[in-house]
mmCIF file of C-alpha atoms in Angstrom:
data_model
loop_
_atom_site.group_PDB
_atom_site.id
_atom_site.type_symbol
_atom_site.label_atom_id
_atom_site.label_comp_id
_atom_site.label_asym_id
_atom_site.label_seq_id
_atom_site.Cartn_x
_atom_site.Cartn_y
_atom_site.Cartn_z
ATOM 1 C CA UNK A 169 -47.966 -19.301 36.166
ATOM 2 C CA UNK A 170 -47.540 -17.713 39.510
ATOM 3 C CA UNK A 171 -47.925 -14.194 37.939
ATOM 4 C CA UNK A 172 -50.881 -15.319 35.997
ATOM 5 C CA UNK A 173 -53.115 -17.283 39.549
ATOM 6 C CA UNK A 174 -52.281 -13.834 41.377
ATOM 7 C CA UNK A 175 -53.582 -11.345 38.404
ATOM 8 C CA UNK A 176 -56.718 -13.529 38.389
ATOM 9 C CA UNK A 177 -57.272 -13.797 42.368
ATOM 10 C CA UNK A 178 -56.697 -9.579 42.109
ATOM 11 C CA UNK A 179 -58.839 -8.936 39.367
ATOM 12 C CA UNK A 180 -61.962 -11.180 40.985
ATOM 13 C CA UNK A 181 -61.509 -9.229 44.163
ATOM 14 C CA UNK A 182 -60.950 -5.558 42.975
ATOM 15 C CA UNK A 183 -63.420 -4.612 40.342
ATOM 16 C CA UNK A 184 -63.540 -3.234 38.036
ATOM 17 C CA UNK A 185 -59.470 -4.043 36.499
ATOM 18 C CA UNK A 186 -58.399 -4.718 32.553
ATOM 19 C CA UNK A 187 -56.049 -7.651 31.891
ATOM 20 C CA UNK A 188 -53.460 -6.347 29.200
ATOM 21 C CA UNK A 189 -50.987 -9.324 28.221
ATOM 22 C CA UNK A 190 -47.076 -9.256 27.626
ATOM 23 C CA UNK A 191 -45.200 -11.638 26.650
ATOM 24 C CA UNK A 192 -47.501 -13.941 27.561
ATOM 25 C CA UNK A 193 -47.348 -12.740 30.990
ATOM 26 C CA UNK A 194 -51.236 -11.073 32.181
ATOM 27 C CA UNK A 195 -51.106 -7.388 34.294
ATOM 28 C CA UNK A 196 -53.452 -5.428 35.573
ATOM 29 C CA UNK A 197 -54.796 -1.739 36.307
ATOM 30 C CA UNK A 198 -57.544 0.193 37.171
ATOM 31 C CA UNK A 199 -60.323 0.817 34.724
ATOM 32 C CA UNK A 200 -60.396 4.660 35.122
ATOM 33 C CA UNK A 201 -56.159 4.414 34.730
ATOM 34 C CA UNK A 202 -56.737 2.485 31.796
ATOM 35 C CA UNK A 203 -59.615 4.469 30.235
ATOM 36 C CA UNK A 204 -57.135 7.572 30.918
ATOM 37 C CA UNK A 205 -54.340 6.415 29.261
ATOM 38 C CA UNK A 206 -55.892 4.656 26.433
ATOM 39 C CA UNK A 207 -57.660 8.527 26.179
ATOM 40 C CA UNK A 208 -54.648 10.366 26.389
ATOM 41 C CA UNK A 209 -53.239 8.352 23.597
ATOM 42 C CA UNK A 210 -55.909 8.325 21.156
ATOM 43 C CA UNK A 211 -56.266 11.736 21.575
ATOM 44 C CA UNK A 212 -52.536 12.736 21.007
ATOM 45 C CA UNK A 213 -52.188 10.128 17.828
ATOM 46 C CA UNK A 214 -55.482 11.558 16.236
ATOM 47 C CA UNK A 215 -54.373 15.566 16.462
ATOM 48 C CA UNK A 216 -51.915 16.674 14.540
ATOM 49 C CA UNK A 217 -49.600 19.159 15.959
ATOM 50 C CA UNK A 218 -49.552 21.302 12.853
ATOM 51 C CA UNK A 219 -53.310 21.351 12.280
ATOM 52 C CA UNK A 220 -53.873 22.460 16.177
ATOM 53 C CA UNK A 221 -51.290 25.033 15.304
ATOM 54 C CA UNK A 222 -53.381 26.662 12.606
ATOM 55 C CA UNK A 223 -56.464 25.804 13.715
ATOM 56 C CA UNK A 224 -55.430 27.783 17.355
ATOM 57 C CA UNK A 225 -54.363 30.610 15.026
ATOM 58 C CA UNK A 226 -56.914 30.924 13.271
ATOM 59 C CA UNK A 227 -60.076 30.829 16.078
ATOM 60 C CA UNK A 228 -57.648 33.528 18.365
ATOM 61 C CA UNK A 229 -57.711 35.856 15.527
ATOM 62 C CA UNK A 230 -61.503 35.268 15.037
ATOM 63 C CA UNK A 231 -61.789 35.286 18.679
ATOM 64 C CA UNK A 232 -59.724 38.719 19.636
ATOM 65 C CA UNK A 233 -62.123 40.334 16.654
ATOM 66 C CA UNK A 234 -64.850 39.135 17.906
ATOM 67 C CA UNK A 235 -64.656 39.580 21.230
ATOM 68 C CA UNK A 236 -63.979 43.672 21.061
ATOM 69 C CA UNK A 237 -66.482 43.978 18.133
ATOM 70 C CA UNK A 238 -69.046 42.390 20.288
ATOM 71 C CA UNK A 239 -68.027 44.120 23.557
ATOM 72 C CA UNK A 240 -68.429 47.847 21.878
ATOM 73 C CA UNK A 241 -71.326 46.958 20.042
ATOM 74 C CA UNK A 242 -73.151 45.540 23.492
ATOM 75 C CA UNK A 243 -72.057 48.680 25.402
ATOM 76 C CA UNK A 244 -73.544 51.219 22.335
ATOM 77 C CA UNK A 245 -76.965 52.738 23.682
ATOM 78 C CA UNK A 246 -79.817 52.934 21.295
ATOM 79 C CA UNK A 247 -83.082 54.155 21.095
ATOM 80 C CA UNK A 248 -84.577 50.943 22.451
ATOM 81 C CA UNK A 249 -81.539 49.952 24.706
ATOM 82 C CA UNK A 250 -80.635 53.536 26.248
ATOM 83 C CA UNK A 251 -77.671 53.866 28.325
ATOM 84 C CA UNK A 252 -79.414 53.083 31.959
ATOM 85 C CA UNK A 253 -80.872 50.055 30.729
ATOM 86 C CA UNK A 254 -77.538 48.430 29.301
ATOM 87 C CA UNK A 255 -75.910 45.336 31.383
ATOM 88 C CA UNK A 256 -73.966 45.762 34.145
ATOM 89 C CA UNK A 257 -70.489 44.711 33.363
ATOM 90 C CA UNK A 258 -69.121 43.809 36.510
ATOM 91 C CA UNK A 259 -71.863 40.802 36.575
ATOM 92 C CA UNK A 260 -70.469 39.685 32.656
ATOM 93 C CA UNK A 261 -67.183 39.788 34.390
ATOM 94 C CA UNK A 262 -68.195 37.696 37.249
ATOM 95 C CA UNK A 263 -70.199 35.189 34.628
ATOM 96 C CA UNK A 264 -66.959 34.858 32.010
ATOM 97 C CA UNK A 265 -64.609 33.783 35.398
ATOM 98 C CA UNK A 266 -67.401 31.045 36.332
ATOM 99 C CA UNK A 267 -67.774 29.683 32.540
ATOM 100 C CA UNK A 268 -63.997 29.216 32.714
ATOM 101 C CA UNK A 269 -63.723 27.046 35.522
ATOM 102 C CA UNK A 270 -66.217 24.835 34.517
ATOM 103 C CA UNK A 271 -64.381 24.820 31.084
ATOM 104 C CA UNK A 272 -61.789 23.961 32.320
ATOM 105 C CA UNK A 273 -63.205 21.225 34.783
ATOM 106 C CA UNK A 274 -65.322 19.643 31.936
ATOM 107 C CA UNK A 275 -60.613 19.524 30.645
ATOM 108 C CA UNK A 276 -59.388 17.964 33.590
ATOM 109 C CA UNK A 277 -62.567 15.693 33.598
ATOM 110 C CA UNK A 278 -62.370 14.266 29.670
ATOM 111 C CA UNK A 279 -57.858 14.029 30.748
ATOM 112 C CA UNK A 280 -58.797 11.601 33.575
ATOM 113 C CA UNK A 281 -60.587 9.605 31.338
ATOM 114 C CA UNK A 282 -64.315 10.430 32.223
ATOM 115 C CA UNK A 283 -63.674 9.316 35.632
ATOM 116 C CA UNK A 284 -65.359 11.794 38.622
ATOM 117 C CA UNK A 285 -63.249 10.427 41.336
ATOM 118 C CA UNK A 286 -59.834 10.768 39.264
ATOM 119 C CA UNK A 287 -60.810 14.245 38.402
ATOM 120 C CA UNK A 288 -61.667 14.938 42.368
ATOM 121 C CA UNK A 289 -57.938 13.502 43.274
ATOM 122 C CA UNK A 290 -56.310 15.288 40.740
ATOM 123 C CA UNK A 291 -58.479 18.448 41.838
ATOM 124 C CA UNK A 292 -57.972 17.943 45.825
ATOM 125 C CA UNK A 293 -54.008 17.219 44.934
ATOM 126 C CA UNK A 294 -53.154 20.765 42.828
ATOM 127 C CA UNK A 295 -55.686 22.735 44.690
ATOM 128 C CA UNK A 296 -54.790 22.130 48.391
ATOM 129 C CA UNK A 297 -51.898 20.201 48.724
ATOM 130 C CA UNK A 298 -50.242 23.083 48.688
ATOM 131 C CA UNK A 299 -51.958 25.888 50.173
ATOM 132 C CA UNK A 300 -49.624 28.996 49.812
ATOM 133 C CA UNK A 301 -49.103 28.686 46.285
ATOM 134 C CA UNK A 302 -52.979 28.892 45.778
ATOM 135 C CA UNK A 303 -53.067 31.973 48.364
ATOM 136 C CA UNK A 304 -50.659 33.380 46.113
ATOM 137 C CA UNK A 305 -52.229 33.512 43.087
ATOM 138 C CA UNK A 306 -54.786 35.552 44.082
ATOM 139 C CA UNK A 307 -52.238 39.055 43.337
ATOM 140 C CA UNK A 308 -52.783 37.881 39.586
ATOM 141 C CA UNK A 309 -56.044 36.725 39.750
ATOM 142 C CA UNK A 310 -57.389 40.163 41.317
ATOM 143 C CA UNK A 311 -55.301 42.296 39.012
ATOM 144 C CA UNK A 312 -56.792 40.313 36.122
ATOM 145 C CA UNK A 313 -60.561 40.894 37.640
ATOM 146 C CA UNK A 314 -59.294 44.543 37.715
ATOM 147 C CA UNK A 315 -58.253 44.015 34.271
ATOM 148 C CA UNK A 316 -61.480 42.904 32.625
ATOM 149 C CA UNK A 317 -63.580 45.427 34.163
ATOM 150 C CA UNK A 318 -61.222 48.018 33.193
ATOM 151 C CA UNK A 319 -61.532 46.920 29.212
ATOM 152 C CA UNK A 320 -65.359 46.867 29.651
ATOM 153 C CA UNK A 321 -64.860 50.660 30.724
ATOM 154 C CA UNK A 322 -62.594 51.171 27.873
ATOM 155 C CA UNK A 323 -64.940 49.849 25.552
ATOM 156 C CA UNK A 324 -67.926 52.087 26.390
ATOM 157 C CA UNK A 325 -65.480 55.137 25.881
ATOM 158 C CA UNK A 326 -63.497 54.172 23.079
ATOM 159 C CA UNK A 327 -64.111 52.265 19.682
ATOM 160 C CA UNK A 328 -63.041 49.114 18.713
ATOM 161 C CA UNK A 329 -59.777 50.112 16.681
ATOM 162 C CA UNK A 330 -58.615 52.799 19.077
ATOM 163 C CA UNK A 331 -58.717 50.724 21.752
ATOM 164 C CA UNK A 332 -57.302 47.693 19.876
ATOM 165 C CA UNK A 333 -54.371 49.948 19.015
ATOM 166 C CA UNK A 334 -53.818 51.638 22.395
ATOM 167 C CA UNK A 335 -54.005 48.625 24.038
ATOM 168 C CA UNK A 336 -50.671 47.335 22.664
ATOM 169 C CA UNK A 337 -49.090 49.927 25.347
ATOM 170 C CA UNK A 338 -49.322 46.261 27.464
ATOM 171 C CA UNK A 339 -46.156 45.071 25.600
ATOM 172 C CA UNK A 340 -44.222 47.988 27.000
ATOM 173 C CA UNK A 341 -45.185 47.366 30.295
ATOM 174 C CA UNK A 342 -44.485 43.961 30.038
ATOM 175 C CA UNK A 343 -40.925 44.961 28.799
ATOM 176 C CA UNK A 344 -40.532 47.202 31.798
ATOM 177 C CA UNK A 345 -41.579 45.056 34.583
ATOM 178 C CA UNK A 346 -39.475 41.820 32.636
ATOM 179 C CA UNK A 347 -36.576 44.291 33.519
ATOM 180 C CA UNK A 348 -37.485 45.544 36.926
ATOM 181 C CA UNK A 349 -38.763 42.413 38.329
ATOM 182 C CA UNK A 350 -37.008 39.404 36.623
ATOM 183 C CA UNK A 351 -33.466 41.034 35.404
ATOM 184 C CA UNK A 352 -34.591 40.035 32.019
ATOM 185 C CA UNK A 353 -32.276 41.421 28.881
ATOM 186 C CA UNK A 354 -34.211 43.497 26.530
ATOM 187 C CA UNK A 355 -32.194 43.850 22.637
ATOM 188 C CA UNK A 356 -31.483 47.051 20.888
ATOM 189 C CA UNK A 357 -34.215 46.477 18.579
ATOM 190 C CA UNK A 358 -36.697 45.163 20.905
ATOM 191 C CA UNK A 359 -36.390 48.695 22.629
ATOM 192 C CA UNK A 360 -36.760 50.718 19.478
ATOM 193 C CA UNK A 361 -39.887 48.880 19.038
ATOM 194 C CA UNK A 362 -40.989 50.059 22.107
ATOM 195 C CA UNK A 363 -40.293 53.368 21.046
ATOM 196 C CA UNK A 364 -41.919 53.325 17.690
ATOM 197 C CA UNK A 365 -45.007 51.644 19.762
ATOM 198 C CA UNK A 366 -45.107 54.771 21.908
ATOM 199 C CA UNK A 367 -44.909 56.838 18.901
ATOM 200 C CA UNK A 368 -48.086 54.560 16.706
ATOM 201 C CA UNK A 369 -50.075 55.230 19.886
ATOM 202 C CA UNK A 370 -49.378 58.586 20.279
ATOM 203 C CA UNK A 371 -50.626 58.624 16.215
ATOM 204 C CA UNK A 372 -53.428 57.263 16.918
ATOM 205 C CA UNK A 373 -54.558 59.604 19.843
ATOM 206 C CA UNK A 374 -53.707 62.633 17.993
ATOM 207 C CA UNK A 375 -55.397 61.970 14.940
ATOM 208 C CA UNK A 376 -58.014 64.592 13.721
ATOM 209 C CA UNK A 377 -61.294 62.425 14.222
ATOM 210 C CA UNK A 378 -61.019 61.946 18.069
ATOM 211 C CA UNK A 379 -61.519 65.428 19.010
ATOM 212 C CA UNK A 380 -63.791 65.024 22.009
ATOM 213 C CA UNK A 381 -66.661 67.084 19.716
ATOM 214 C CA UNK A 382 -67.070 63.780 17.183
ATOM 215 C CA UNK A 383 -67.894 61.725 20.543
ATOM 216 C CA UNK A 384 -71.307 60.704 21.625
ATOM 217 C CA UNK A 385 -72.446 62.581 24.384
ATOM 218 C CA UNK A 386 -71.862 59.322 26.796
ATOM 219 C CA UNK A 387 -68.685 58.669 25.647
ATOM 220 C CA UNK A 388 -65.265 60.536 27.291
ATOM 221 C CA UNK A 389 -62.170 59.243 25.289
ATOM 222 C CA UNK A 390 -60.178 60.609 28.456
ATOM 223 C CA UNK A 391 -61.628 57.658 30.583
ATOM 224 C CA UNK A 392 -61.292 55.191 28.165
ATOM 225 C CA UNK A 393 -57.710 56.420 27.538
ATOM 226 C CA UNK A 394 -57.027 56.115 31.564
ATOM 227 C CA UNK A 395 -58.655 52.479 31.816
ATOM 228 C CA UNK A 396 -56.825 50.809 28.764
ATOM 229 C CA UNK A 397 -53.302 52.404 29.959
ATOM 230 C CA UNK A 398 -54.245 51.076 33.973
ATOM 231 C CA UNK A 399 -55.219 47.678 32.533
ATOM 232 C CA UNK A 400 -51.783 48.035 30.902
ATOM 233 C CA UNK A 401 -50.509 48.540 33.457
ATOM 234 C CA UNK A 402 -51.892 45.402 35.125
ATOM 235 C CA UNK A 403 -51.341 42.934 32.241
ATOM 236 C CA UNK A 404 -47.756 43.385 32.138
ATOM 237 C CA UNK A 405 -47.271 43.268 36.425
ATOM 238 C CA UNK A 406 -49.561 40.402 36.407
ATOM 239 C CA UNK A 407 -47.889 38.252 33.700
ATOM 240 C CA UNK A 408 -44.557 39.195 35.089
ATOM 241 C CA UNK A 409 -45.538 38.141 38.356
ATOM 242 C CA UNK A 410 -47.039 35.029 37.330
ATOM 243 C CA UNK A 411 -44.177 34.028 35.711
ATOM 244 C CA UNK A 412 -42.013 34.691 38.939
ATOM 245 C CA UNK A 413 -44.041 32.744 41.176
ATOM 246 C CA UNK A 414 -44.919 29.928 38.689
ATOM 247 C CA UNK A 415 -40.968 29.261 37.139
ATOM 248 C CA UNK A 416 -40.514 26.155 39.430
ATOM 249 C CA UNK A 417 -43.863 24.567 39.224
ATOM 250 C CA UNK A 418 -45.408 22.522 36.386
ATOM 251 C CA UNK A 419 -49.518 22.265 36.813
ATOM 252 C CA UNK A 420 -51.155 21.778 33.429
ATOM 253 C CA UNK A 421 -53.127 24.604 31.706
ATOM 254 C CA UNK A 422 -56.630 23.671 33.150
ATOM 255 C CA UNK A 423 -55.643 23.256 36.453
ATOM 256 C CA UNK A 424 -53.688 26.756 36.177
ATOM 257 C CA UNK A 425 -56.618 28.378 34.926
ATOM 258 C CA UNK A 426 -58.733 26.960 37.496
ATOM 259 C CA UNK A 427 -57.064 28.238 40.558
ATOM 260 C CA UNK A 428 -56.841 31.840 38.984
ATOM 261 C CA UNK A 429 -60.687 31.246 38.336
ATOM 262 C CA UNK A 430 -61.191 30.760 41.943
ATOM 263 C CA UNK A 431 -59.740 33.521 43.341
ATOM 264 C CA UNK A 432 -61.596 35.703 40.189
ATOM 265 C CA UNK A 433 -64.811 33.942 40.195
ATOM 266 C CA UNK A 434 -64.575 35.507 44.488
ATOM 267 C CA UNK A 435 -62.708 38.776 43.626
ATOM 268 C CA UNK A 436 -65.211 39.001 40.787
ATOM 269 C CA UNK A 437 -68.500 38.494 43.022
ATOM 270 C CA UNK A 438 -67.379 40.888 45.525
ATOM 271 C CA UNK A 439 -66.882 43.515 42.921
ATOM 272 C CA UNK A 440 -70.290 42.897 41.577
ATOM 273 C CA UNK A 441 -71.647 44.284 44.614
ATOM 274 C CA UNK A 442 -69.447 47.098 45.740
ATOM 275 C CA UNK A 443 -69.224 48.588 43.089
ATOM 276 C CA UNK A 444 -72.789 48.024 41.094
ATOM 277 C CA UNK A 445 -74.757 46.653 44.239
ATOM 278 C CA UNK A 446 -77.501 49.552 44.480
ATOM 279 C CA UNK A 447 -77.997 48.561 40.962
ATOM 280 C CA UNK A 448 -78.434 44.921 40.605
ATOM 281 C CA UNK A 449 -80.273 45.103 43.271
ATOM 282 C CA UNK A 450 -82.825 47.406 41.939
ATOM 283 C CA UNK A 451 -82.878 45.944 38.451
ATOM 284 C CA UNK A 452 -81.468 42.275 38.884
ATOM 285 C CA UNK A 453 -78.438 40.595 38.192
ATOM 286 C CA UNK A 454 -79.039 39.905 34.669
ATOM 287 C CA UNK A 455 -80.335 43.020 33.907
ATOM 288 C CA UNK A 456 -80.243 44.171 30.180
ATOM 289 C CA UNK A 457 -78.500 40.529 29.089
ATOM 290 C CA UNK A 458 -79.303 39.381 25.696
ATOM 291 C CA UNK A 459 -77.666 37.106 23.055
ATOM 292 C CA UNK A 460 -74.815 38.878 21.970
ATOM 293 C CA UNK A 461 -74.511 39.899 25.750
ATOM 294 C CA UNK A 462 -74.311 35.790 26.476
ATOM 295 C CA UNK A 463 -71.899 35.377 23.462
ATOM 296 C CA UNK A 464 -69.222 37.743 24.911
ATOM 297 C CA UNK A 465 -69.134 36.183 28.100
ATOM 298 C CA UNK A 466 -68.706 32.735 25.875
ATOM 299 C CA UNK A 467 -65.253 34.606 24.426
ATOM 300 C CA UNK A 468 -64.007 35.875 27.148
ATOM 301 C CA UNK A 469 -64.292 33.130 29.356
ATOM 302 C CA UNK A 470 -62.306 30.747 26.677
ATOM 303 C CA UNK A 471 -60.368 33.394 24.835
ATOM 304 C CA UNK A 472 -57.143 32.591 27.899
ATOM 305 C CA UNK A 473 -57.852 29.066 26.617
ATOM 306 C CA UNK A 474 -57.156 30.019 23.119
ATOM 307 C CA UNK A 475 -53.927 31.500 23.518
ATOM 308 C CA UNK A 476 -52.736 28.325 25.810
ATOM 309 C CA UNK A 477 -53.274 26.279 22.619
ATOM 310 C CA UNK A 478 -51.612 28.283 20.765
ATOM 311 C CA UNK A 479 -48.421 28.705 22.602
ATOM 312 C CA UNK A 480 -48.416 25.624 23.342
ATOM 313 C CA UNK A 481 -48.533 24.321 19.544
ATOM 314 C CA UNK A 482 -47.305 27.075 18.112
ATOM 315 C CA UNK A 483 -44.953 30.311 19.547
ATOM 316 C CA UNK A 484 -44.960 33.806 20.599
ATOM 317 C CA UNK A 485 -44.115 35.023 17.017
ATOM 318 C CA UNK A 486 -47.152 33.575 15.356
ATOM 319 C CA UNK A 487 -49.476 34.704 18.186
ATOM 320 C CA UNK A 488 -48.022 38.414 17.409
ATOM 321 C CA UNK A 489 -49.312 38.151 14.226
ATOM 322 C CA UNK A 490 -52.481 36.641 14.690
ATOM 323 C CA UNK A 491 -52.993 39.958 17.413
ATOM 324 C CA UNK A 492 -51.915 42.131 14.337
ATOM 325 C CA UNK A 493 -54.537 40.322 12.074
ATOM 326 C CA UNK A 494 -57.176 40.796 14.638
ATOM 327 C CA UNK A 495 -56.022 44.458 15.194
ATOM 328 C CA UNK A 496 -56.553 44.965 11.102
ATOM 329 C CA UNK A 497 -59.754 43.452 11.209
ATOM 330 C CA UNK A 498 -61.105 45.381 14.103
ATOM 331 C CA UNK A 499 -60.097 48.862 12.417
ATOM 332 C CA UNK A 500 -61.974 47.814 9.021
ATOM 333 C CA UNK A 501 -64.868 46.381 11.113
ATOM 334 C CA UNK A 502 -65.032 49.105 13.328
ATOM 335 C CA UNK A 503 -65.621 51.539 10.149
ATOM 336 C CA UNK A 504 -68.043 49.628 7.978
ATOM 337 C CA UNK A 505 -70.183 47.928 10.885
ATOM 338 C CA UNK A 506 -70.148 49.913 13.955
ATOM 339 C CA UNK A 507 -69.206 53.342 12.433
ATOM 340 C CA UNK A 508 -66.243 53.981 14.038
ATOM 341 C CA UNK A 509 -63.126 55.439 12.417
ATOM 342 C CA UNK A 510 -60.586 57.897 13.189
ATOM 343 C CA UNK A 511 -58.040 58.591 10.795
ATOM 344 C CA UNK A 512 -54.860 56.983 11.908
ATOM 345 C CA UNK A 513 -53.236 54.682 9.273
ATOM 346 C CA UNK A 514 -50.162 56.070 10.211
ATOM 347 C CA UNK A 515 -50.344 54.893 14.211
ATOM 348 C CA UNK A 516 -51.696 51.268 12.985
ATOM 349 C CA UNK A 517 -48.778 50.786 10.916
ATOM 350 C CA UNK A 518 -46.443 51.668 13.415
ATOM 351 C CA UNK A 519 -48.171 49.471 15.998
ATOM 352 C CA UNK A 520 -47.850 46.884 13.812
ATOM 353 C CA UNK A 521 -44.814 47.457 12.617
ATOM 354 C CA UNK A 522 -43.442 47.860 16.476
ATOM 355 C CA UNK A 523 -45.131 44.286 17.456
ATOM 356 C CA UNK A 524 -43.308 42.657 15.056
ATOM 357 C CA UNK A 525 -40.316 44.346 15.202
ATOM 358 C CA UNK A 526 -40.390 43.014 18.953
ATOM 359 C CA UNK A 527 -41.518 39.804 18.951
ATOM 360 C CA UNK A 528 -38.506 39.324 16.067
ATOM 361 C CA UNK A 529 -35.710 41.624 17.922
ATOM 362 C CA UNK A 530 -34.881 39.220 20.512
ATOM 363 C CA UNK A 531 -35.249 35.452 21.953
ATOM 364 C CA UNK A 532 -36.966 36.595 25.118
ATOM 365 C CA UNK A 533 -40.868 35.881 25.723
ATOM 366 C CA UNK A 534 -43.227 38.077 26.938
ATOM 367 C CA UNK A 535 -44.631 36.259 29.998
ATOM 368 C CA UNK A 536 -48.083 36.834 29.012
ATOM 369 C CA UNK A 537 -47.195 34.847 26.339
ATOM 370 C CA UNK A 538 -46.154 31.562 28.469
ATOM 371 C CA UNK A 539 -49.133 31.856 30.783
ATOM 372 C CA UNK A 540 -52.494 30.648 30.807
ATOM 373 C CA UNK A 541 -54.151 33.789 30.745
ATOM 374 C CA UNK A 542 -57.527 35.503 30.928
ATOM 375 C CA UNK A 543 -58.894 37.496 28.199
ATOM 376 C CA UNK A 544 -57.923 41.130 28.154
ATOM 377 C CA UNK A 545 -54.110 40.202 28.915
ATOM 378 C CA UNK A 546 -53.828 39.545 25.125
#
């Protein structure tokens, strides 16, 4: 009875509180606690694991296919959008890091139950409770700014398939800096891989159709060929770093993403203007933006989101594959829709083959995999 006269004089002076009975014994909480956990438990009873799992699988394939499809095809001059009058793409890059933090606010927000001031604890807590960690992650965060504009460079230089295909050179960097940097064992196999992915590239480079003659005059396959292997380069330090630095702290996936989109969102802006300032500020900002333009900035921002879900739900190996699924579909896209197609069945199939081979040769992960990550890393 005591219980009970104490729960009711608490719950008519702190409003607003939810009674929940036990044993016929009456305790209280706070409404926005409450709301929270009743949320996180509906939600977690009504998904099922396995149909995330697929259902992750399935929109990262469409989304990696997409994504490059749509960022050649926006970066193609034509008569009536020549090359000085396409978007600038260190503003898309700047747009795609500021969709993603308010992504992955609106995440945090619907967790704490709907509640503003949870979501501004939780926010204030992860954020600046702990300074350094945040000061950190801005090494990753700028290498992944550096990243993105570096695949948007790519992109204008190289098409769709070659670039899906020489981008893969990331999973030997990653190897290298696993080794260098976190004394990580690398199998037999999982170095043969390597090789035979150093071999498909080569392939694919070599092949008869990308003599620099077939290009469009504003094309130069040698720049595209230097910005995919730099933002090689960068994906595997960056994931390997993250991974170092992040091994003894737990933040969820949102809140992980949203202190990298900080430090981007700022890294981004200032890029904007040093290197394309004359320019945006002759033409504006948004300058040459249209629908598809708006759609890849949609992808890119929540294509890091994509792979979370599905490492979370599902593993490394199956994210492989979806990557090889998206690399087939880019090379038979890339032919029938955007007319691009070199010759190089050969250096597909052993880029394929040499994914596989190391995502199956050994138990260790690439970091990339474990990380939240931005689009462009995978």
């Amino acid at each position: 009875m005591q219980v009970s006269n104490n729960v009711r004089f608490a719950s008519r002076r702190f409003k607003p509180r939810q009674v929940f009975r036990f044993n016929s014994h009456a305790f209280t909480c706070d409404q926005s606690y409450a709301s929270s956990s009743v949320y996180r438990t509906m939600s977690s009873s009504a998904l099922d694991p396995q149909s995330l799992k697929v259902t992750g699988l399935v929109v990262l394939t469409l989304q990696t296919t997409a994504l490059v499809l749509l960022m050649r095809y926006t970066r193609l001059p034509s008569p009536t959008n020549p090359a000085n009058s396409l978007y600038v793409t260190s503003t898309a890059v700047f747009c795609a890091e500021v969709c993603k933090v308010v992504a992955c606010f609106c995440a945090v927000f619907l967790q704490n139950g709907n509640s503003l001031r949870a979501t501004y604890v939780e926010l204030r807590h992860e954020l600046f409770s702990a300074p350094m960690e945040l000061v950190k992650l801005g090494i990753p965060a700028g290498l992944y700014t550096l990243q993105n504009n570096l695949l948007y460079v790519a992109l204008s230089n190289l098409d769709a398939a070659t670039y899906q295909i020489t981008y893969q050179l990331k999973i030997l960097t990653t190897a290298v800096f696993m080794v260098v940097m976190l004394r990580k064992r690398i199998t037999v196999s999982q170095w043969i891989a390597l090789f035979v992915l150093i071999i498909g590239v080569a392939f694919v480079q070599l092949s008869p159709s990308a003599n620099a003659k077939s290009l469009p005059a504003h094309q130069n396959t040698l720049i595209g060929l230097v910005a995919v292997i730099l933002a090689s380069l960068s994906s595997g330090f960056a994931g390997v770093y993250f991974e170092k630095l992040m091994k003894f702290t737990s933040p969820s996936i949102w809140i992980r993403n949203i202190q990298l989109g900080f430090w981007g969102s700022i890294l981004a802006f200032i890029g904007v203007f040093v290197t394309d300032g004359a320019v945006v500020m002759r033409d504006g900002f948004f300058r040459g933006y249209n629908l598809f333009v708006i759609i890849v900035i949609a992808l890119q921002s929540l294509g890091g989101l994509c792979v979370a879900v599905v490492i979370k739900y599902a593993d490394n190996i199956l994210k492989v594959f979806a990557t090889s699924i998206s690399i087939i579909f880019s090379c038979l896209a890339s032919y029938y829709l955007l007319n691009d197609f070199q010759y190089f069945a050969t250096g597909t199939i052993a880029v394929l083959s040499a994914t596989a081979l190391y995502s199956l040769g050994g138990n260790t992960k690439s970091p990339a995999s474990e990380l939240p990550v931005t689009v462009g890393k995978d």
